[in-house]
Structure formats: C-alpha cells, structure tokens
Coordinates of C-alpha atoms in Angstrom, one line a residue:
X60 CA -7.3 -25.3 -19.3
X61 CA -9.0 -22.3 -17.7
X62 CA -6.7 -20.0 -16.1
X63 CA -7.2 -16.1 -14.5
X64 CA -4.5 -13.0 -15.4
X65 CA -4.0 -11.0 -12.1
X66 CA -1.7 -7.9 -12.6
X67 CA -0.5 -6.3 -9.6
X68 CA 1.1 -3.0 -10.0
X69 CA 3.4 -1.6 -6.8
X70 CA 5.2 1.7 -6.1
X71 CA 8.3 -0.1 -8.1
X72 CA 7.9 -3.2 -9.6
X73 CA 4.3 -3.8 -12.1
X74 CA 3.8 -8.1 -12.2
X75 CA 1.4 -10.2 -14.2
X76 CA 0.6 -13.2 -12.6
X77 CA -1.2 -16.5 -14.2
X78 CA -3.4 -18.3 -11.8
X79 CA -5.0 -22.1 -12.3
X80 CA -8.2 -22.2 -10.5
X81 CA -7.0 -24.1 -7.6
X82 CA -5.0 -21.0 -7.0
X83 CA -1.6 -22.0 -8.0
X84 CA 0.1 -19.3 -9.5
X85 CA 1.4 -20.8 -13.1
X86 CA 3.8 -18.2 -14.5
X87 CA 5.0 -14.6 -13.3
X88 CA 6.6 -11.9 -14.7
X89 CA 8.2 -8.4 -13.4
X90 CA 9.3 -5.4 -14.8
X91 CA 10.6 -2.8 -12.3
X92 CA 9.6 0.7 -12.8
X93 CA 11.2 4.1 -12.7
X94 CA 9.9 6.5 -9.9
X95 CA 10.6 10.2 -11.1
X96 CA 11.7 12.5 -8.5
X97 CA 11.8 15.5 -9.6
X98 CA 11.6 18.2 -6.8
X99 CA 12.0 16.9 -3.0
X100 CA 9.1 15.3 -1.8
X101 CA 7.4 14.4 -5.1
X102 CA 7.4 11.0 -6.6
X103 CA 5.9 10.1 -9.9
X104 CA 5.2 7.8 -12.8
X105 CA 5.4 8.1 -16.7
X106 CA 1.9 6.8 -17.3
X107 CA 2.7 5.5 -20.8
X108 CA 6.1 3.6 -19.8
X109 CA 3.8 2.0 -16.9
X110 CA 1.4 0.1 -19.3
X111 CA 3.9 -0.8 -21.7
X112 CA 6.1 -2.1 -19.0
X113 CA 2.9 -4.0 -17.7
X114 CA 1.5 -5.1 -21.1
X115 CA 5.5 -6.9 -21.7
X116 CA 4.9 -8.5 -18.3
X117 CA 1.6 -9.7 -19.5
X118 CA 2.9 -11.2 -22.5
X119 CA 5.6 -12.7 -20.8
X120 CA 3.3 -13.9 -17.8
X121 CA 1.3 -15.9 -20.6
X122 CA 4.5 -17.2 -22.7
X123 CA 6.2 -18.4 -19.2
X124 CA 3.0 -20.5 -18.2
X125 CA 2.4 -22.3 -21.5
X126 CA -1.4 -20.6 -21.4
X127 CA -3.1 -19.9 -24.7
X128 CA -5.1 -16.4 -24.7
X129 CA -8.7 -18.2 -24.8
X130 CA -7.9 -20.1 -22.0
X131 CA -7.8 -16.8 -19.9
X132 CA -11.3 -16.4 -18.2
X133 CA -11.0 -12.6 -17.3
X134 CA -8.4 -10.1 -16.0
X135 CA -8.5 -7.9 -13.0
X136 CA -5.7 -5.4 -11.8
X137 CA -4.8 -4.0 -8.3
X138 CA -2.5 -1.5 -7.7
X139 CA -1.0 0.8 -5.2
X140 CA -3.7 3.1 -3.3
X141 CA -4.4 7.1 -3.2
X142 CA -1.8 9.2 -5.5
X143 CA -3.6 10.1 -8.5
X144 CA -3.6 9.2 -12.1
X145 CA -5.1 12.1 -14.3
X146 CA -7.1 12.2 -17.9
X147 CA -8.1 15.0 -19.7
X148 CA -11.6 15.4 -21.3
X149 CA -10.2 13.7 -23.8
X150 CA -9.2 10.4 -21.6
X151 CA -5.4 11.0 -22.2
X152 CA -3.1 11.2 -19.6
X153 CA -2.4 14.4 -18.5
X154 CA 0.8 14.8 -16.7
X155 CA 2.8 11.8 -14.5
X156 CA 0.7 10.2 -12.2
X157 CA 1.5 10.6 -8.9
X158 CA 2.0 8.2 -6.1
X159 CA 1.4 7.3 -3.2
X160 CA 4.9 8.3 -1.7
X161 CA 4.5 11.9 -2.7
X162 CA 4.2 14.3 0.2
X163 CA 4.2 17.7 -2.1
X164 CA 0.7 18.7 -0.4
X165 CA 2.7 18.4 3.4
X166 CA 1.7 22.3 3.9
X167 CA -2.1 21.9 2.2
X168 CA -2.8 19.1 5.0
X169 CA -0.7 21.4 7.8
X170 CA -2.6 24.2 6.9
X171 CA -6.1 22.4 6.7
X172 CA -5.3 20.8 10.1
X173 CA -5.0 24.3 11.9
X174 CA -8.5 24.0 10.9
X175 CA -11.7 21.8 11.7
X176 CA -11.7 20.8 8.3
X177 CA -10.1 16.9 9.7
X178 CA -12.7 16.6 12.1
X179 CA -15.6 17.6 9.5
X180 CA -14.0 15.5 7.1
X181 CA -13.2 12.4 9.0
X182 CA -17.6 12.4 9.8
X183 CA -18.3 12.9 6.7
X184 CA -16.0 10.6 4.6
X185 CA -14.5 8.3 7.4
X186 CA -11.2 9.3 7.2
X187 CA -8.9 13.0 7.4
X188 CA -6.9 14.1 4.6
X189 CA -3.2 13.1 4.4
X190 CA -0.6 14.5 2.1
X191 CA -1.0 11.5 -0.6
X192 CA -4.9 11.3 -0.7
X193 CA -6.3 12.7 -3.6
X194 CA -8.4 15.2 -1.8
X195 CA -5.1 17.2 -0.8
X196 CA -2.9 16.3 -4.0
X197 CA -6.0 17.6 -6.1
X198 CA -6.2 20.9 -4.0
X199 CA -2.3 21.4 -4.3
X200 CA -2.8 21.1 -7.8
X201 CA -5.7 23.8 -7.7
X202 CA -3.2 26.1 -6.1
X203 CA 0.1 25.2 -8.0
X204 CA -0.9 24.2 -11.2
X205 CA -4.2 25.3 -12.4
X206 CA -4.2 25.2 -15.9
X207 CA -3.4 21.3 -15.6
X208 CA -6.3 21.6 -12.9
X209 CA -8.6 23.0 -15.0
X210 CA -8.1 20.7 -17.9
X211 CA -8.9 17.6 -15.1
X212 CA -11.6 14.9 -17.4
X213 CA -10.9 11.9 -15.0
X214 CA -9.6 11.3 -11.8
X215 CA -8.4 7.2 -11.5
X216 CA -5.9 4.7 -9.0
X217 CA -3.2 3.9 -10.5
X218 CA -5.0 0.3 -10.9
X219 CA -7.8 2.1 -12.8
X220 CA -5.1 3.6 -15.6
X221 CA -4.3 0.2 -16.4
X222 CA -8.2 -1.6 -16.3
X223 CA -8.9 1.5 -18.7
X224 CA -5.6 0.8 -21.0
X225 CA -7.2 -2.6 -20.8
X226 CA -10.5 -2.5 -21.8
X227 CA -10.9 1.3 -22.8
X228 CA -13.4 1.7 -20.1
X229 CA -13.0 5.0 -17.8
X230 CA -14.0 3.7 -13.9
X231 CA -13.1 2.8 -10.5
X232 CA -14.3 0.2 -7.8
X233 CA -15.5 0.7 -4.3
X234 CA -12.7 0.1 -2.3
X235 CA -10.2 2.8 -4.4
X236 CA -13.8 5.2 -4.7
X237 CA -13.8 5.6 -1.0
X238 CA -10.2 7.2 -0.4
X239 CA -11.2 10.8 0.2
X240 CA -14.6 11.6 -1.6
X241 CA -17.1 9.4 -0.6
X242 CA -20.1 9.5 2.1
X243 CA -18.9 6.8 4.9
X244 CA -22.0 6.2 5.4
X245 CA -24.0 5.6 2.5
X246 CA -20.5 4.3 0.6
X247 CA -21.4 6.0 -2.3
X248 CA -19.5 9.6 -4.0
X249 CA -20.5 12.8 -2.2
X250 CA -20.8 16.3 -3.4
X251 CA -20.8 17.5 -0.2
X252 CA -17.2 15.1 0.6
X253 CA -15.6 17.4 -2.5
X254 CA -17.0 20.9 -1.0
X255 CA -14.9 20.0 1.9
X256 CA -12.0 20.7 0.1
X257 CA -13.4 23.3 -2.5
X258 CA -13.1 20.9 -5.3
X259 CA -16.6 21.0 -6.3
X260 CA -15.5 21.8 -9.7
X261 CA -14.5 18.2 -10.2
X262 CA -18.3 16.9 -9.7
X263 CA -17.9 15.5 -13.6
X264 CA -14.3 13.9 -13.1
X265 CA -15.6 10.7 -10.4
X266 CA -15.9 7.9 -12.4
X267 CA -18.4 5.1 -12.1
X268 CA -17.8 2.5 -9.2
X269 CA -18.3 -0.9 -9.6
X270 CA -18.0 -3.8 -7.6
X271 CA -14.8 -5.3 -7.3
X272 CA -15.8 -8.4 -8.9
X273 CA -17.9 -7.1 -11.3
X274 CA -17.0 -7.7 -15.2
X275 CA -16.6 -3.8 -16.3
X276 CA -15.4 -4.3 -20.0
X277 CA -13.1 -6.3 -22.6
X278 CA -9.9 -6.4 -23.7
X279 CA -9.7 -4.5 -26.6
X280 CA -7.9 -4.6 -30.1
X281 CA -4.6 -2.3 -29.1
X282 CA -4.5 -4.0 -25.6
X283 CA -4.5 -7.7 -27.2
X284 CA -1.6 -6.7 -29.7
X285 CA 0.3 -5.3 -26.6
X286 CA -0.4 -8.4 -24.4
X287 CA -1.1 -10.7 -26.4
X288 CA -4.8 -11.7 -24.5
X289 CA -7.8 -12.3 -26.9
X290 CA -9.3 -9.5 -27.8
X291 CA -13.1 -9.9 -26.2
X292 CA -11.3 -11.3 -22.8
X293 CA -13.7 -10.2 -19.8
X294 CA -12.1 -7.4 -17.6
X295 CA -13.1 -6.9 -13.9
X296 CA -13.2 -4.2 -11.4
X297 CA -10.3 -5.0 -9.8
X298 CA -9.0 -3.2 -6.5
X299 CA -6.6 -1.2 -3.7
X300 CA -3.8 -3.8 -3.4
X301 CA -4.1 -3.7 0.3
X302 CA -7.6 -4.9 0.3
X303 CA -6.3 -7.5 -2.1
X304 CA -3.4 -8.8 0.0
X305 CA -5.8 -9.0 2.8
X306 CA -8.5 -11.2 0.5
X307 CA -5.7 -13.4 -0.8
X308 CA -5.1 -14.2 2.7
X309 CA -7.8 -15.1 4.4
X310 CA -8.0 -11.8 6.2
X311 CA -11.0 -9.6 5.1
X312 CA -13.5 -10.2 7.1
X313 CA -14.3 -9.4 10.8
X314 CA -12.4 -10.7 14.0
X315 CA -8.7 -10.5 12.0
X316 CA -6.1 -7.9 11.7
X317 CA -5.0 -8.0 8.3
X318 CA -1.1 -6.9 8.4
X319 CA 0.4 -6.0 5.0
X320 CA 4.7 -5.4 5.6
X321 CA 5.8 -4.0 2.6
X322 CA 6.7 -0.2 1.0
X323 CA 3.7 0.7 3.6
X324 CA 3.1 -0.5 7.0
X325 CA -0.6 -1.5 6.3
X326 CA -3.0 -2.8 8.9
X327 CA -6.6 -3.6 8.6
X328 CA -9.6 -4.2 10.3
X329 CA -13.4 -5.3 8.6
X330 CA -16.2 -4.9 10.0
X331 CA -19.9 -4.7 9.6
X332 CA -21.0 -1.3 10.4
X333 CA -18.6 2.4 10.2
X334 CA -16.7 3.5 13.0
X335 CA -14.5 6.6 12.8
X336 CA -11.4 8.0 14.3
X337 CA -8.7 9.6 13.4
X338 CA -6.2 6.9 14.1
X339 CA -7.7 4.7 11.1
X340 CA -9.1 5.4 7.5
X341 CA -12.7 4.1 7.6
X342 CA -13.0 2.7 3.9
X343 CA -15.3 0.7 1.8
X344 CA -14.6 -3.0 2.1
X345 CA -15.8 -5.4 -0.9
X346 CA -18.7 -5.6 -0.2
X347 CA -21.4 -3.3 0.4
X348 CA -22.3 -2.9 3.9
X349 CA -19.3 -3.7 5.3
X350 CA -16.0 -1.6 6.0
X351 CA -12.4 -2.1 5.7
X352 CA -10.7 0.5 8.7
X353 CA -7.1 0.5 7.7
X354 CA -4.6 2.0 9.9
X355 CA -1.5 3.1 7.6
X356 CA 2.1 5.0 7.1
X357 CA 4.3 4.8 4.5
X358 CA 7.3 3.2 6.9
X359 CA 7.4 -0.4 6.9
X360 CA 10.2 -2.9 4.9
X361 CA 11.0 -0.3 2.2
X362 CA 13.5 0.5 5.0
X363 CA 14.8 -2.6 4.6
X364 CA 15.3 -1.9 1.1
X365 CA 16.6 1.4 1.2
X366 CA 19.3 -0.1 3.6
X367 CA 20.4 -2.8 1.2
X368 CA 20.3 -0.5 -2.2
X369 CA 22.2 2.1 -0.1
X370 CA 25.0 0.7 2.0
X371 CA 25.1 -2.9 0.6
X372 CA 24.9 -2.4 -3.2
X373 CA 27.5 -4.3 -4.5
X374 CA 26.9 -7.1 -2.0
X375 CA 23.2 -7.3 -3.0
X376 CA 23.9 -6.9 -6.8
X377 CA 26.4 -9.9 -6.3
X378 CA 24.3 -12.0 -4.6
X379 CA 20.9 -11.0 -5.4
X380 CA 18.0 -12.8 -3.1
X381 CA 21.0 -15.1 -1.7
X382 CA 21.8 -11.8 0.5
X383 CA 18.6 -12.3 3.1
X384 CA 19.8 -15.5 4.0
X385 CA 23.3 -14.2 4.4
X386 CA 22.1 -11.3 6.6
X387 CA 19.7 -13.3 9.1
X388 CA 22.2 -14.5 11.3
X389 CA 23.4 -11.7 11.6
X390 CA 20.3 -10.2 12.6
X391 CA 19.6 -13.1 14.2
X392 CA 22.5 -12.5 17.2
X393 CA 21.6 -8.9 17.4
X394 CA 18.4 -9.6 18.5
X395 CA 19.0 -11.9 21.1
X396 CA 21.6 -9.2 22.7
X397 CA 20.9 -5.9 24.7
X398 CA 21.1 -3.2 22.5
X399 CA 20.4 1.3 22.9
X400 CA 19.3 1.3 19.2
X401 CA 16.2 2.5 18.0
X402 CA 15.7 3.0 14.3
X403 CA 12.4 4.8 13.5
X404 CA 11.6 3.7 10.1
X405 CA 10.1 7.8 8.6
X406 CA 11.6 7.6 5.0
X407 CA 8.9 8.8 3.6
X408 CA 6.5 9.4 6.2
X409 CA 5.2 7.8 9.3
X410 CA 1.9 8.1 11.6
X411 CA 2.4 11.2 12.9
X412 CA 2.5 13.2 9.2
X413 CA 5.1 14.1 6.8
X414 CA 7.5 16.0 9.1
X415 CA 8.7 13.2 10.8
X416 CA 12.4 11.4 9.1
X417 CA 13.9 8.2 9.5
X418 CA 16.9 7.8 11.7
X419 CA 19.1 5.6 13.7
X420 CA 19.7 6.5 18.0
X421 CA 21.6 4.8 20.1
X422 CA 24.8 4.2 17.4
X423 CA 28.0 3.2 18.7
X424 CA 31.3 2.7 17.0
X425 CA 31.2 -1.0 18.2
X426 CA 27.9 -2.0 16.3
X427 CA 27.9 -3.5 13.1
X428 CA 25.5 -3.8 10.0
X429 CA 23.9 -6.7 12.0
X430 CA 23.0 -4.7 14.7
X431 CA 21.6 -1.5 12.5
X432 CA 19.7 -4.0 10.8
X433 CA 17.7 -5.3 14.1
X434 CA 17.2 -2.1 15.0
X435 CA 15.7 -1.7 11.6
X436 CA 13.8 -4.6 11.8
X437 CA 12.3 -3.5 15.6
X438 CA 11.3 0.0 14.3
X439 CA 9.5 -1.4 11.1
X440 CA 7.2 -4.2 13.6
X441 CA 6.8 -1.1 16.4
X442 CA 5.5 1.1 13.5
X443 CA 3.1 -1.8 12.9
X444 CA 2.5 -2.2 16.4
X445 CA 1.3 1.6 16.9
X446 CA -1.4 0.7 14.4
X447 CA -2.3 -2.3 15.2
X448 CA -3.1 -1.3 19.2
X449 CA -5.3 1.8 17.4
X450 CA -7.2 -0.9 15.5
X451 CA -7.4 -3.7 18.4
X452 CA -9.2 -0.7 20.3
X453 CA -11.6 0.4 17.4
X454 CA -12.7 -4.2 16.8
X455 CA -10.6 -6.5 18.7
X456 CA -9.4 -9.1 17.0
X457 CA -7.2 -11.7 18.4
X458 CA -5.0 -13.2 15.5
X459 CA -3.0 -11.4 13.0
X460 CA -2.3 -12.9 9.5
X461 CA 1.0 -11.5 8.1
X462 CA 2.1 -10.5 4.3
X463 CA 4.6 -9.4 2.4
X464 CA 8.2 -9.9 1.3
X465 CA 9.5 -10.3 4.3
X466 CA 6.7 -12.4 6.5
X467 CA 8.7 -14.8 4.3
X468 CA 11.6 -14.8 6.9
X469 CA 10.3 -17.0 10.0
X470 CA 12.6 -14.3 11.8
X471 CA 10.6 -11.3 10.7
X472 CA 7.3 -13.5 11.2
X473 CA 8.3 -14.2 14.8
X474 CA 9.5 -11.0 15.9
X475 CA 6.2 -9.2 14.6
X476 CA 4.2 -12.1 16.8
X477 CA 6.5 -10.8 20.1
X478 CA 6.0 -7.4 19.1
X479 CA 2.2 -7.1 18.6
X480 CA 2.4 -9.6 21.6
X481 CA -0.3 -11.7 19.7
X482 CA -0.4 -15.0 17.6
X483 CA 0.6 -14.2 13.5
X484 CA -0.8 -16.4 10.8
X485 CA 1.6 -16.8 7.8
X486 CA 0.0 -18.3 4.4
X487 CA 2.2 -20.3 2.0
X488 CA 0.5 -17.8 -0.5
X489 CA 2.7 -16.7 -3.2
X490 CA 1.7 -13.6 -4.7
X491 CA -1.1 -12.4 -1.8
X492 CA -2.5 -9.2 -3.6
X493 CA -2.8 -10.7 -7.5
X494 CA -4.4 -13.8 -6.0
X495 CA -7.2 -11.5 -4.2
X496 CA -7.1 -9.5 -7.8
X497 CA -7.8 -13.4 -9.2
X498 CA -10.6 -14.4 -6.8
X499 CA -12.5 -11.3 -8.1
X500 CA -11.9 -11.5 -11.6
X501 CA -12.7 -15.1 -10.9
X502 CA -15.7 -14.3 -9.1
X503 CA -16.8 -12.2 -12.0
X504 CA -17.2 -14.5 -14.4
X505 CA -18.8 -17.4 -12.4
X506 CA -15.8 -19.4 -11.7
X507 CA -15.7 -18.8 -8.2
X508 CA -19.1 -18.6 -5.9
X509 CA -17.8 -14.9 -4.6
X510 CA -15.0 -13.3 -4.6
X511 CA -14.0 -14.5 -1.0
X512 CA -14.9 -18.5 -2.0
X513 CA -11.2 -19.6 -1.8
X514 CA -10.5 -22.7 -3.2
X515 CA -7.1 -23.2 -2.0
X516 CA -6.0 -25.1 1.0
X517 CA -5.2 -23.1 4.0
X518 CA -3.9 -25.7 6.3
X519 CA -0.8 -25.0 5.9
X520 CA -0.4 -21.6 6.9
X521 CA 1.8 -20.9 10.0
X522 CA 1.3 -19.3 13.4
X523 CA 3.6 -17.9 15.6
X524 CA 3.0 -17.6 19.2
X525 CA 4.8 -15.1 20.9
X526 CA 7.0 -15.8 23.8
X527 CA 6.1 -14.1 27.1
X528 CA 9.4 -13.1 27.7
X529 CA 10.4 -11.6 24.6
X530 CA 7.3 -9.7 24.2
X531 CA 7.5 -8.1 27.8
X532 CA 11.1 -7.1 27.0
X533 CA 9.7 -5.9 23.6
X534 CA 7.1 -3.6 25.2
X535 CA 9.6 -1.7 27.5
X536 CA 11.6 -1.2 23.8
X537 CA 8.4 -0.3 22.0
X538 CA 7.6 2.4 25.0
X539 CA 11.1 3.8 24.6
X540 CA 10.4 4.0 20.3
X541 CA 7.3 6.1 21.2
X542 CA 7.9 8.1 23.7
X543 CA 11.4 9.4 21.8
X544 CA 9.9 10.2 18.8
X545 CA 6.9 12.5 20.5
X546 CA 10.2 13.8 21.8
X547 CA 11.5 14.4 18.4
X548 CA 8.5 16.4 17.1
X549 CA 10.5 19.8 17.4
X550 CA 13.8 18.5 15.9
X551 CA 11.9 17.3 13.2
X552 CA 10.4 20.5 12.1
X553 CA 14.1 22.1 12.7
X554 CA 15.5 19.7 10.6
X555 CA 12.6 20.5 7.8
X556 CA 13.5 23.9 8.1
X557 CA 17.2 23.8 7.6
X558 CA 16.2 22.0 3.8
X559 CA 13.9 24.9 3.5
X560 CA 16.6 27.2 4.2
X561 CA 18.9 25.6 1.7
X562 CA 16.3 25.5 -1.3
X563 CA 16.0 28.9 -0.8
X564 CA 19.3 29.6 -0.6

C-alpha cells in the first residue's frame, strides 16, 4: 500500500497530509501555531515548537490513515515563502524565524527605494526588494542586530527548517533559492545579487539548491522517533507553497493565471523565458528554463479571518466551520444590493508597500455585519484583480484556476470570475499545496513520470463564467477601490506617523 507524506506548513496552521497515489488524500492532521509578536510590525516563529508541532501532526497524519511507516515512499514539505529561518555555524537555530508577515525592514526598503537600487535589483534578480524578502530582513538585521548577524551559518524557508529537522540535510530548492539572491537569468545564486544589498558577507550562508523533486536525504534516527516514519524514508526538495498550490492544480504552466486566496493574495503566471517588471516577482519555476512571475500582497482572505476572530468570536467558537454557511446569505443579499462600501483589505500590507492599512469607507449606521462582510469580500477579489491585470499584461492568459479556503464557497468562486471579468476554474482538490508537495516527492522517487504527471482526474473541476452585467457593474466599483486608495497615500503615512508619535511617547 504505497502512499506519499506531504507536510504543508502556513503562517498559522503546520498539516501533514497522507496521499494514495491516485491522489486521494488518506488522513490529515493540524496543529495551529503561535505567531509571536513582539514589537509592532514583527511576526515570528519559535523554531523548535514549529517541528515538534509538525512532527505530532506527522504522527498523527500516519495513525489517522491506517499507513505503516514502510509504506511511505518519500516526504516532501512546502511552506510559507520569503521571511527567514536562521542557523548558526553550528546548524542550530539562531533566533525566531521570521515570517513572511513581518514588515520590520518597512524603512530599509523606503530608504533603498529613494534609490536605484529597485531598478538595479529587479535586472539583476527579477524582482525589487520588499519588506519580507530576505534581502531587506537580512540587511535590517545587519543594522539592528549584528552580533546575531555575524554569527549567520545558514540562511533557509521556513519549508527548508523542517526538510533539514527531517533528514539533517542543510539546503533549499529552486523555486524558495530565487526570492531575492539569485541571477534571473541564469537561475542560479549570484554574488553580485548579494553586493546589491551589501550582504556579501553571507557568500558561505546560501545553501545548495536542488530540484524540487529531487531526493535530498533520509529521514533520520531523531526524526523517525518524533514522527514515527522509518528511519531511511527518502526526503525530497520540496518547495514555496504558492508554487505548490499552483502544481496541485493544474496551474503551472504557461497560458493560466494561477490564483492562490488565502493569508496572501497570490497570483501567478509561468512562462518560458524571463520578463521583468516591477509589478511582478520574476522567480524560478520548477523547472529549469522556465519562470514562475508571481504578482503578490499580503491582503487576501486573512481579512476574512481577522473579521470572524475579531468581531464574531463567540459565534465562530460556537459554531466552528458551520459559521460560513450561516454567513453567506447574508453576504449573499448584500451583494445583489447597491452599496458606498469599500473595504481595502491592507492588514498587513498590500501592493503599494507597507504603509498602506486596512479599512472600511462608506459605513453607515443602517449596515449590518452582512454588508461589511461583502465589502470585505469585494476588496479581497479587487486586490486580486489589481494583480491579475499586471500579469494578464506581462502573458495573457485567458482562464484562471482558483484556490484556497474560500474558492470553496461557489459565492466567493463566482464573484472572483465577475471581478477579474474572466472564466475561474475550481478543482475538487483537497489540500492543493501538499498534493503539489506529493507529486514532487512522488516524482522523486519514480512513482510519478515528473512532478507535473498528475494522475488524478480533473473533470470535475468547475468553471465560472462571469456574467456581463455583474462584471461591468464590478469594474465601475473596482475603479472607485483604486482610485481612493492612490487618494489615501498621504493619510496613510499620517496615520503611520501618529503610531510613531505614540511609541515615542
């Protein structure tokens, strides 16, 4: 009964997912993890507690599917992209690792962007710096906190930390290699990417890259007695979980946007040759010689989230998942009315930077959680929408295929097809991102022909059209969203301010 361990590791939950090799997920288990906040604007992760945490899910991923540890083939993780996770020379972890919701380096990037260093950096490497990418954590950290710069052995993903608590091997893949310090061109690590940023000193701390669905190591002793896999049990590559959603949808190759709604708005675009601009991150893809553009803020359904966990707590707690279905008529009703509201969905960042924060126009005293939560709903697709047009200009691309959470909700699924104003494909996929980490680990080992050689059966995936009407009246909305928030741009640096001013204080 051969069967492939997928763990797929988010910005709060880490899950270990058991895969047949017809694709059907077997057994799944979640633990949620604690995000450490300890100053405004930084976010961070105990790295121990992480792989513990993981290694119980594993365990329990195995014990919930009735799977023996020799019938695991191999293992592959993917995990949340940019942050950093840090090793000394040593190969302990040295300090929290730091994800990809941190903004602590906001002035670093403001202050390199008064500069040409975006414009040197976006030829050389494909993409500028933004205030999560290693490049500008790693300089903040040469400025703030040198002696835990200087004692830097290993920089790794947060997917990375766990392959190496897996197998003990230090090492990256391509698609996680290529988010700040790699050579766009020739896809491989650049001296000259890290002289951009006067981080030449960390020459020695890139580790290896490997193919994504290449076999990288074992699982060793420790790592068995914490998960309870065989010791010996090939380990893969792994990679960036938005490449992985992407794969486990069908959507990584040329001629489809890949949209990924969940803590980030994600949007992706492959193709087979590099083409820059600032609007998109021009990254590795899979495979070499092709590229995986990906157009990206941190605002997209953890909105939605935030929304429930802060002014529907009790209700959630009480009804747990039952509370979507209760809400979507709600929503439903909102939607089909006129409405002022505009919610632009900034929590923790959107495509204009850092400065930018989240809030609701348009309020009344007559409108109700139902009519917030459209408004909600609007901001997170026009988020998507802004990047989306960016990459539709860069490749085309006349279908979308839609994941995450809340592509689950025909609702959501049709109001993203009116928004982008173009046909969105929804998979019956459970689990999108640890099924692409499967195919690869798959692929590694032989049990697959590649790592894009899905076996499953697609035909059942869904597309929404979208409806003239609705779109055109979505457009004059989405205008509105866009042209208010360039508006904004001074009020949000006021409002910045004023929390300066009160630190200070």
């Amino acid at each position: 009964m051969s069967r492939i361990l997928a763990i797929d590791s988010g910005l709060t939950v880490t899950k270990a997912v058991v895969f047949d090799l017809a694709g059907r997920p077997r057994g799944v288990a979640r633990r949620n993890l604690a995000q450490i906040m300890p100053a405004p604007r930084r976010v961070e992760r105990d790295m121990q507690d992480f792989w513990r945490q993981t290694a119980e899910a594993v365990r329990e991923a195995l014990e919930v599917s009735g799977t023996a540890p020799g019938d695991i083939l191999c293992v592959a993780a993917t995990a949340h992209g940019d942050g950093i996770y840090l090793l000394d020379k040593a190969g302990a972890p040295l300090g929290k690792g730091i994800l990809s919701l941190d903004s602590r380096a906001e002035a670093v990037v403001a202050g390199w962007a008064a500069t040409d260093l975006p414009d040197r950096a976006l030829a050389r490497t494909g993409q500028a710096p933004h205030v999560s990418a290693p490049s500008a954590l790693l300089a903040w950290m040469m400025a703030e906190e040198p002696e835990r710069f200087a004692r830097i052995g290993h920089i790794l993903a947060c997917k990375d930390w766990l392959r190496y608590c897996l197998c003990g091997v230090i090492g990256t893949d391509r698609t996680e290699a290529s988010t700040s310090f790699t050579d766009v061109r020739t896809q491989e690590w650049s001296a000259a990417a890290l002289d951009l940023y006067g981080l030449g000193a960390l020459r020695h701390a890139l580790p290896e890259a490997a193919h994504s669905a290449e076999v990288v190591g074992q699982v060793t002793p420790e790592a068995a007695a914490l998960t309870g896999l065989a010791q010996g049990t090939p380990v893969a590559a792994g990679l960036h979980d938005v490449t992985a959603s992407t794969l486990g949808i069908g959507a990584h190759r040329p001629g489809v946007i890949g949209v990924v709604a969940g803590t980030y708005s994600i949007n992706e675009a492959v193709s087979d040759a590099p083409k820059t601009d600032a609007r998109w991150f021009c990254r590795n893809a899979i495979q070499p010689g092709q590229w995986n553009s990906m157009s990206i803020s941190p605002a997209s359904t953890t909105n939605y989230d935030w929304f429930l966990d802060t002014l529907c707590a009790s209700e959630r707690a009480a009804k747990g998942a039952a509370i979507h279905a209760d809400l979507t008529p709600e929503i439903e009703a909102a939607l089909a009315r006129p409405s002022p509201i505009l919610y632009h969905p900034y929590l923790f960042g959107s495509p204009m930077g850092a400065a930018p924060s989240a809030g609701f126009l348009g309020l009344r005293g007559w409108h109700g959680r139902g009519d917030m939560l459209a408004a909600l709903l609007e901001g997170i697709a026009f988020n998507h929408r802004q990047h989306v047009d960016a990459l539709r200009d860069g490749f085309g691309g006349d279908v979308a295929r839609l994941t995450g959470g809340a592509s689950r909700n025909p609702l959501v699924a049709k109001l993203f097809a009116n928004v982008l104003n173009m046909p969105v494909t929804v998979t019956d996929t459970d689990e999108a991102a640890a099924w692409g980490a499967a195919l690869c680990a798959g692929a590694a080992v032989g049990a697959f022909a590649r790592f894009d050689a899905d076996p499953r059966d697609l035909s059942d995936a869904v597309t929404h059209q979208p409806d003239p009407g609705r779109a055109a009246h979505y457009q004059a909305r989405y205008e509105v969203f866009r042209a208010v928030a360039a508006d904004l741009s001074r009020t949000y640096d006021r409002l910045n301010a004023l929390e300066t001013m009160e630190r200070g204080a």
